[in-house]
XYZ file of C-alpha atoms in Angstrom:
539
model
C -9.286 27.233 43.897
C -12.311 29.389 44.566
C -14.612 26.522 43.593
C -12.786 24.191 45.985
C -12.905 26.735 48.807
C -16.649 27.281 48.446
C -17.413 23.554 48.247
C -15.354 22.783 51.364
C -16.911 25.614 53.381
C -20.375 24.356 52.491
C -19.434 20.893 53.713
C -17.562 22.050 56.826
C -18.962 25.373 58.105
C -16.821 27.024 60.701
C -18.172 26.932 64.259
C -16.277 28.638 67.042
C -15.624 26.445 70.068
C -13.207 27.311 72.806
C -12.379 23.709 73.565
C -12.006 22.645 69.972
C -8.915 20.847 68.833
C -7.121 20.959 65.536
C -9.100 17.953 64.291
C -11.663 20.050 62.446
C -8.921 22.165 60.839
C -7.068 19.099 59.648
C -10.292 17.652 58.300
C -11.036 20.824 56.392
C -7.512 20.880 54.918
C -7.884 17.256 53.861
C -11.171 18.035 52.154
C -9.592 21.051 50.432
C -6.640 18.975 49.225
C -8.938 16.263 47.887
C -11.077 18.805 46.062
C -7.996 20.495 44.569
C -6.733 17.150 43.270
C -10.153 16.413 41.771
C -10.157 19.755 39.978
C -6.674 19.122 38.566
C -7.779 15.684 37.429
C -10.774 17.174 35.638
C -8.562 19.800 34.007
C -6.105 17.178 32.781
C -8.920 14.990 31.487
C -10.579 17.781 29.502
C -8.560 19.902 27.118
C -10.216 22.767 25.223
C -13.627 21.319 26.046
C -12.981 17.849 24.610
C -12.159 14.817 26.712
C -8.822 13.012 26.862
C -10.408 9.618 26.281
C -8.043 8.080 23.733
C -5.492 5.602 25.051
C -1.951 5.271 23.657
C -2.885 1.959 22.015
C -5.760 3.710 20.219
C -3.443 6.369 18.819
C -0.825 3.780 17.852
C -3.350 1.718 15.907
C -4.724 4.849 14.248
C -1.212 5.701 13.061
C -0.592 2.162 11.848
C -3.859 1.221 10.157
C -6.542 3.748 11.063
C -7.161 5.257 7.641
C -6.716 2.110 5.525
C -9.910 2.116 3.554
C -11.576 1.866 0.162
C -9.206 4.517 -1.155
C -6.371 2.026 -0.949
C -8.319 -1.161 -1.642
C -10.562 0.156 -4.428
C -8.953 3.331 -5.750
C -5.720 1.485 -6.424
C -7.537 -0.186 -9.300
C -7.912 3.128 -11.125
C -4.278 4.001 -10.383
C -3.115 0.579 -11.617
C -5.101 0.964 -14.837
C -3.740 4.492 -15.385
C -0.066 3.833 -14.730
C 0.679 0.107 -14.512
C 2.290 -1.908 -11.698
C 5.650 -0.113 -11.836
C 4.008 3.318 -11.731
C 1.882 2.197 -8.785
C 4.962 1.043 -6.875
C 6.926 4.204 -7.744
C 4.015 6.406 -6.733
C 3.482 4.725 -3.353
C 7.210 4.674 -2.573
C 7.758 8.316 -3.591
C 4.755 9.693 -1.721
C 5.696 7.424 1.194
C 9.094 9.112 1.504
C 7.377 12.498 1.494
C 4.830 11.347 4.067
C 7.627 10.107 6.328
C 9.343 13.479 6.063
C 6.157 15.387 6.874
C 5.383 13.099 9.815
C 8.808 13.753 11.296
C 8.078 17.479 11.194
C 4.626 16.947 12.666
C 6.006 14.708 15.411
C 8.411 17.360 16.651
C 5.978 20.275 16.793
C 3.003 18.231 18.046
C 4.994 16.621 20.862
C 6.181 20.072 21.884
C 2.693 21.588 21.544
C -0.022 18.875 21.839
C -2.787 21.377 21.242
C -6.342 21.196 20.044
C -6.316 21.792 16.320
C -2.702 20.599 15.972
C -0.989 22.195 12.973
C -4.034 24.352 12.149
C -3.563 26.164 15.465
C 0.221 26.136 15.233
C -0.146 27.942 11.891
C -1.489 30.901 13.867
C 1.486 30.870 16.247
C 4.312 30.184 13.821
C 3.154 32.003 10.687
C -0.023 34.080 10.601
C -3.635 33.590 11.696
C -4.757 34.020 8.096
C -2.437 31.166 7.159
C -4.061 29.059 9.877
C -7.498 29.786 8.403
C -6.419 28.603 4.946
C -4.702 25.461 6.280
C -7.618 24.589 8.556
C -10.295 24.873 5.888
C -8.197 22.966 3.374
C -7.729 20.192 5.892
C -11.471 20.155 6.459
C -12.046 19.946 2.672
C -9.684 16.985 2.581
C -11.661 15.059 5.184
C -15.110 15.786 3.799
C -13.805 14.549 0.428
C -12.645 11.361 2.133
C -15.997 11.099 3.900
C -17.961 11.443 0.653
C -15.841 8.786 -1.018
C -16.329 6.332 1.826
C -20.113 6.820 1.771
C -19.901 6.342 -1.996
C -18.167 3.001 -1.471
C -20.595 1.761 1.186
C -23.680 2.545 -0.898
C -22.081 0.924 -3.968
C -21.325 -2.276 -2.050
C -24.879 -2.572 -0.732
C -26.314 -1.752 -4.153
C -24.169 -4.576 -5.529
C -25.608 -6.937 -2.937
C -29.203 -5.779 -3.373
C -30.795 -3.068 -5.536
C -34.156 -3.217 -3.749
C -33.167 -0.141 -1.738
C -32.151 3.005 -3.682
C -28.737 4.598 -3.202
C -30.155 7.488 -1.194
C -31.907 4.999 1.089
C -28.671 3.205 1.915
C -26.989 6.568 2.419
C -29.588 7.768 4.937
C -29.392 4.521 6.916
C -25.627 4.763 7.365
C -25.673 8.550 7.790
C -27.906 8.250 10.841
C -25.935 5.290 12.202
C -22.576 7.092 12.069
C -24.051 10.279 13.502
C -25.440 8.469 16.544
C -22.223 6.514 17.053
C -20.065 9.654 16.982
C -22.267 11.242 19.623
C -21.332 8.444 22.047
C -17.978 10.143 22.666
C -14.287 9.748 21.966
C -13.906 6.563 24.026
C -16.340 4.699 21.762
C -14.563 6.063 18.696
C -11.136 5.009 19.963
C -12.177 1.494 20.903
C -13.998 0.936 17.608
C -11.008 2.222 15.640
C -8.639 -0.071 17.511
C -10.531 -3.266 16.681
C -11.484 -2.246 13.148
C -7.871 -1.320 12.402
C -6.751 -4.674 13.758
C -9.208 -6.444 11.438
C -7.901 -4.419 8.506
C -4.328 -5.449 9.220
C -5.327 -9.106 9.472
C -7.218 -8.823 6.182
C -4.214 -7.323 4.395
C -1.890 -9.982 5.796
C -4.277 -12.670 4.528
C -4.281 -11.141 1.053
C -0.491 -10.868 1.018
C -0.236 -14.578 1.886
C -2.734 -15.409 -0.868
C -0.701 -13.339 -3.358
C 2.532 -15.162 -2.521
C 0.885 -18.572 -2.895
C -0.862 -17.481 -6.123
C 2.322 -16.079 -7.661
C 4.240 -19.229 -6.715
C 1.627 -21.499 -8.324
C 0.502 -23.108 -5.091
C -3.270 -22.883 -5.585
C -5.344 -25.973 -6.331
C -5.988 -26.468 -10.088
C -3.525 -23.656 -10.887
C -1.579 -24.355 -14.071
C 1.941 -23.077 -13.478
C 3.258 -20.201 -11.399
C 1.970 -16.693 -12.008
C 5.314 -15.068 -11.222
C 5.727 -11.554 -12.667
C 3.589 -12.335 -15.703
C 1.646 -9.083 -15.529
C 4.853 -7.056 -15.364
C 5.720 -8.447 -18.807
C 2.234 -8.476 -20.304
C 0.609 -5.916 -20.392
C 3.841 -4.389 -19.027
C 5.204 -2.384 -16.077
C 4.126 1.050 -17.376
C 0.953 2.376 -18.969
C 1.206 5.674 -20.893
C 4.842 6.235 -19.839
C 5.489 9.291 -17.671
C 1.877 10.434 -18.077
C 0.845 7.273 -16.290
C 3.343 7.846 -13.485
C 2.141 11.436 -13.013
C -1.505 10.365 -12.885
C -0.763 7.915 -10.052
C 0.574 10.597 -7.683
C -2.828 12.152 -7.051
C -4.310 8.794 -6.097
C -1.361 7.911 -3.861
C -1.549 11.194 -1.983
C -5.249 10.615 -1.310
C -4.481 7.132 0.074
C -1.753 8.468 2.363
C -4.028 11.198 3.660
C -4.646 10.536 7.335
C -1.065 9.982 8.470
C -1.170 13.431 9.994
C -4.416 12.755 11.886
C -2.483 11.655 14.989
C -1.624 15.314 15.489
C -5.305 16.266 15.672
C -6.108 13.314 17.949
C -3.256 14.222 20.322
C -5.403 16.665 22.269
C -7.841 13.855 23.198
C -5.106 11.350 24.051
C -3.869 10.509 27.519
C -0.130 11.217 27.919
C 0.362 12.774 24.445
C 4.059 13.361 25.193
C 4.529 9.579 25.145
C 1.774 8.468 22.766
C 2.465 10.886 19.893
C 6.185 10.068 19.339
C 5.366 6.360 19.490
C 2.613 6.781 16.899
C 4.880 8.872 14.664
C 7.551 6.165 14.670
C 4.994 3.541 13.657
C 4.126 5.474 10.496
C 7.335 4.127 8.911
C 6.037 0.574 9.223
C 2.643 1.663 7.937
C 4.297 3.086 4.814
C 6.495 0.037 4.255
C 3.998 -2.719 5.043
C 0.576 -1.297 4.219
C 1.171 0.979 1.240
C 4.248 -0.335 -0.521
C 3.234 -3.920 0.282
C -0.245 -3.357 -1.151
C 1.136 -1.670 -4.293
C 3.530 -4.559 -4.918
C 0.978 -7.348 -4.459
C -1.795 -5.535 -6.370
C 0.510 -5.171 -9.371
C 1.693 -8.769 -8.978
C -1.737 -10.431 -8.980
C -3.936 -8.120 -11.083
C -3.279 -7.127 -14.746
C -3.450 -3.381 -15.385
C -5.609 -3.933 -18.510
C -8.205 -5.977 -16.661
C -11.766 -5.069 -17.747
C -13.575 -3.123 -15.071
C -10.546 -1.775 -13.194
C -11.272 1.754 -14.283
C -14.974 1.249 -13.666
C -16.403 2.696 -16.844
C -20.068 3.489 -16.460
C -20.638 0.846 -13.831
C -22.130 1.888 -10.508
C -20.032 -0.746 -8.732
C -16.437 -0.332 -7.628
C -13.912 -3.028 -8.472
C -10.850 -3.715 -6.408
C -7.591 -5.327 -7.651
C -8.150 -7.816 -4.828
C -11.525 -8.837 -6.261
C -10.164 -9.311 -9.778
C -7.133 -11.275 -8.530
C -9.279 -13.711 -6.542
C -11.686 -14.173 -9.443
C -8.799 -14.761 -11.882
C -7.450 -17.342 -9.444
C -10.657 -19.350 -9.901
C -12.929 -18.245 -7.051
C -15.775 -16.458 -8.797
C -17.635 -15.851 -5.566
C -14.635 -14.124 -4.008
C -16.130 -10.722 -4.814
C -18.492 -11.066 -1.857
C -15.604 -11.788 0.522
C -13.600 -8.804 -0.686
C -16.662 -6.551 -0.598
C -17.234 -7.597 3.009
C -13.632 -6.699 3.823
C -13.964 -3.369 2.014
C -17.171 -2.702 3.952
C -15.303 -3.188 7.242
C -12.623 -0.743 6.133
C -15.341 1.709 5.094
C -16.858 1.641 8.575
C -13.502 2.619 10.029
C -12.795 5.252 7.384
C -16.150 7.014 7.737
C -15.713 6.934 11.504
C -12.251 8.513 11.220
C -13.308 11.086 8.629
C -16.173 12.386 10.783
C -13.948 12.451 13.868
C -11.013 14.321 12.286
C -13.230 16.651 10.232
C -15.378 17.600 13.222
C -12.374 18.218 15.480
C -10.726 20.358 12.829
C -13.732 22.641 12.413
C -14.337 22.599 16.194
C -10.962 24.066 17.051
C -11.181 26.566 14.205
C -14.522 27.769 15.539
C -13.076 28.177 19.027
C -10.466 30.510 17.527
C -13.024 32.475 15.478
C -11.942 30.924 12.178
C -15.292 29.192 11.612
C -18.909 29.878 12.684
C -18.978 30.117 16.477
C -21.770 27.593 17.034
C -19.470 24.849 15.699
C -17.170 25.427 18.668
C -19.730 24.441 21.284
C -19.009 21.212 23.157
C -21.355 19.070 25.223
C -20.293 18.738 28.856
C -19.271 15.120 28.130
C -16.700 16.431 25.636
C -18.699 15.752 22.437
C -18.728 18.523 19.761
C -22.314 17.861 18.670
C -22.744 20.657 16.121
C -19.331 20.074 14.537
C -20.124 16.367 14.103
C -23.496 17.081 12.461
C -21.954 19.758 10.216
C -19.154 17.446 9.058
C -21.429 14.473 8.467
C -23.729 16.564 6.255
C -20.990 16.726 3.617
C -21.290 12.978 3.178
C -24.257 13.802 0.921
C -21.720 14.640 -1.799
C -21.553 10.890 -2.359
C -25.056 11.038 -3.848
C -23.577 12.373 -7.077
C -23.025 8.702 -7.943
C -26.786 8.473 -8.603
C -26.200 10.124 -11.972
C -22.484 9.691 -12.658
C -21.805 6.177 -11.353
C -19.675 5.228 -8.372
C -16.308 5.180 -10.146
C -16.718 8.580 -11.822
C -17.934 10.104 -8.573
C -14.878 8.630 -6.867
C -12.542 10.195 -9.454
C -14.117 13.635 -9.119
C -13.790 13.720 -5.354
C -10.363 12.064 -5.077
C -8.750 14.920 -7.016
C -9.923 17.383 -4.354
C -8.574 15.143 -1.612
C -5.190 14.690 -3.320
C -4.528 18.389 -3.940
C -5.628 19.445 -0.452
C -3.338 16.769 1.031
C -0.317 18.179 -0.808
C -1.101 21.718 0.378
C -1.619 20.666 4.003
C 1.561 18.570 4.036
C 3.567 21.444 2.577
C 2.120 23.727 5.257
C 3.218 21.328 8.028
C 6.793 21.341 6.693
C 6.719 25.146 6.443
C 5.414 25.481 10.018
C 8.202 23.201 11.243
C 10.841 25.287 9.458
C 9.450 28.471 10.986
C 9.369 26.876 14.441
C 12.990 25.709 14.305
C 14.247 29.072 13.015
C 12.348 30.916 15.764
C 13.624 28.396 18.325
C 17.212 29.225 17.356
C 16.696 32.983 17.071
C 15.193 33.129 20.566
C 18.222 31.400 22.094
C 17.060 27.803 22.432
C 18.947 24.632 21.574
C 17.628 21.587 19.696
C 18.598 19.349 22.618
C 15.833 20.980 24.671
C 13.132 19.486 22.415
C 11.271 16.438 23.766
C 11.245 14.873 20.281
C 13.693 15.787 17.519
C 12.850 15.392 13.853
C 15.030 13.019 11.836
C 17.626 14.706 9.634
C 16.521 18.306 10.176
C 16.574 20.649 8.254
C 16.900 18.562 5.094
C 13.764 16.526 5.670
C 11.604 19.617 6.273
C 12.845 21.449 3.171
C 12.477 18.261 1.145
C 8.885 17.820 2.332
C 8.044 21.421 1.422
C 9.637 21.275 -2.043
C 8.240 17.837 -2.899
C 4.656 18.682 -1.973
C 4.750 21.908 -4.012
C 6.134 19.974 -6.987
C 3.478 17.254 -6.760
C 0.682 19.801 -6.332
C 1.756 21.388 -9.619
C 2.348 18.171 -11.568
C -0.622 16.075 -10.441
C -2.940 17.552 -13.115
C -0.378 17.509 -15.896
C -2.165 14.757 -17.822
C -5.199 17.017 -18.355
C -3.186 19.407 -20.552
C -2.600 17.122 -23.540
C -5.201 16.636 -24.830
C -6.744 19.483 -22.882
C -9.785 18.526 -20.807
C -11.374 21.595 -19.247
C -13.447 19.712 -16.661
C -10.574 17.542 -15.442
C -8.186 20.529 -15.442
C -10.492 22.577 -13.213
C -11.062 19.594 -10.923
C -7.289 19.084 -10.593
C -6.229 22.699 -10.037
C -9.204 24.600 -8.594
C -7.869 24.344 -5.040
C -4.425 25.785 -5.838
C -5.478 29.424 -6.489
C -8.164 29.168 -3.821
C -5.532 28.848 -1.059
C -3.993 32.338 -1.536
C -7.486 33.776 -2.090
C -8.619 32.499 1.334
C -5.364 33.640 2.934
C -5.318 37.209 1.605
C -9.075 37.724 1.979
C -9.018 36.825 5.674
C -5.805 38.785 6.159
C -7.358 41.884 4.606
C -10.540 41.860 6.706
C -9.043 40.588 9.981
C -5.863 42.723 9.726
C -3.598 39.853 10.780
C 0.174 40.067 10.650
C 2.925 37.728 9.545
C 5.027 37.080 12.668
C 8.741 37.741 12.654
C 10.931 35.002 14.118
C 11.573 36.983 17.277
C 7.826 37.574 17.815
C 6.722 33.947 17.569
C 5.323 32.734 20.902
C 7.213 29.581 21.913
C 5.755 29.423 25.414
C 4.195 26.016 25.983
C 2.029 27.152 28.897
C 0.193 29.669 26.729
C -0.783 27.120 24.101
C -4.095 25.965 25.488
C -5.440 29.393 26.218
C -9.085 30.189 26.713
C -11.004 29.906 23.425
C -12.001 33.113 21.657
C -15.665 32.813 22.516
C -17.801 33.183 25.577
C -19.849 29.993 25.608
C -18.078 26.782 24.711
C -19.885 24.134 26.746
C -23.480 23.009 26.365
C -25.669 21.677 29.143
C -27.774 18.561 28.703
C -30.965 20.620 28.656
C -29.664 22.819 25.825
C -28.485 19.962 23.632
C -30.898 17.109 23.954
């Protein structure tokens, strides 16, 4: 208001005239009204420093196909080799049910509170600020693990095409490219994600059609129908229950990203409409993308195929590549690698975006270094983007270990952190609903109601805890110290982060009656003095 008043007075200084009419007064009021509307428009377009530049169609496509990447297309080969086609299908279906449950919880609380930081900030409000610190950093770990794996895939593909440039050279080229692209702003990110996600869906549909024709014996020069041959030989299961258990970690890493619509909500126009729509589309993503991929991968690629588990090779092999080559097209590897490269572009783009926004909103609440919370006046968190992208250098471990081994090391971190974050979302939802009831509210007041509450929330919490404990079970017999540490290191680290921050910051665990359910107080001023950078200070 004060800004509007000063700007109008400068434009229309008051001059006393005895014969003046009300024209000048009306003109001043019109100018004041126009200025006030402009200020409200600016406020609605910028939330917590970032810009609401994502359109509902961007968020919908992100929910449907945004995070489809090499994890699904390449990592499924390792899962197929470890567990067999039946284990792969069971793993994707089981984790899919859990993901659907968690997304229902996220949809309710995010629609009610479309805040910057999503569930990482809601952890502060519904549980304890120390809990929010642990959840936020674990979510950041999840996305930098995804980022490193996607860089790993890109460098492996280009090394497969040409080894004249070293791995680190390819990495630096793409590192700079993605950094510059992210600095263009959220509109560029949203538009790129929309079209890349559309290409990924078309690519999957094409492969599904190929699989049906291949299984039915409809390819030229094909001798007989393939049918369910690979379900009989080498068989539906590999290593029995051990194989099934080993698949869960991979599946959780592939599903990671469903919850990203909650983080993107704060930069989306009309989040009250866009978020519920995106949440509902996750069901079709689970059914079509994940379960469909698991079924057709197991149908067209044998689990004992040489190269699925990678061995010492620096290249990554996809079930899609092996299926096309077995069908008679030896040069099909280049086509599949091109498709995987497209998915990698989208996945790296998404990983930097979600990781940077996560650490940005933590910094603005004093849960991360304060400089990471600074935002350029165009709504771009420059320092957070650079900080997140630096972790892509973890992919360079494939220089000595090989691409597949590097992938396995990092995917364990991603899988465990996903289980912990999902369990936290379910727990936050339970706390919210209990506080909502204790403080005299009714479920009918909610703009979006979770399906089958409270059973789905308790199921999501219990299932994620169970999977977090069982995912490293195969490392116990025979005992492998390195794999055991890789599988379980993040479990004890969560309470260590929680209690350490709680001890030094003196935070408190909120009672149900103390939880702040006021929507208007959600997007409060960040806990730092300077949150916006001028052009001169940044560039």
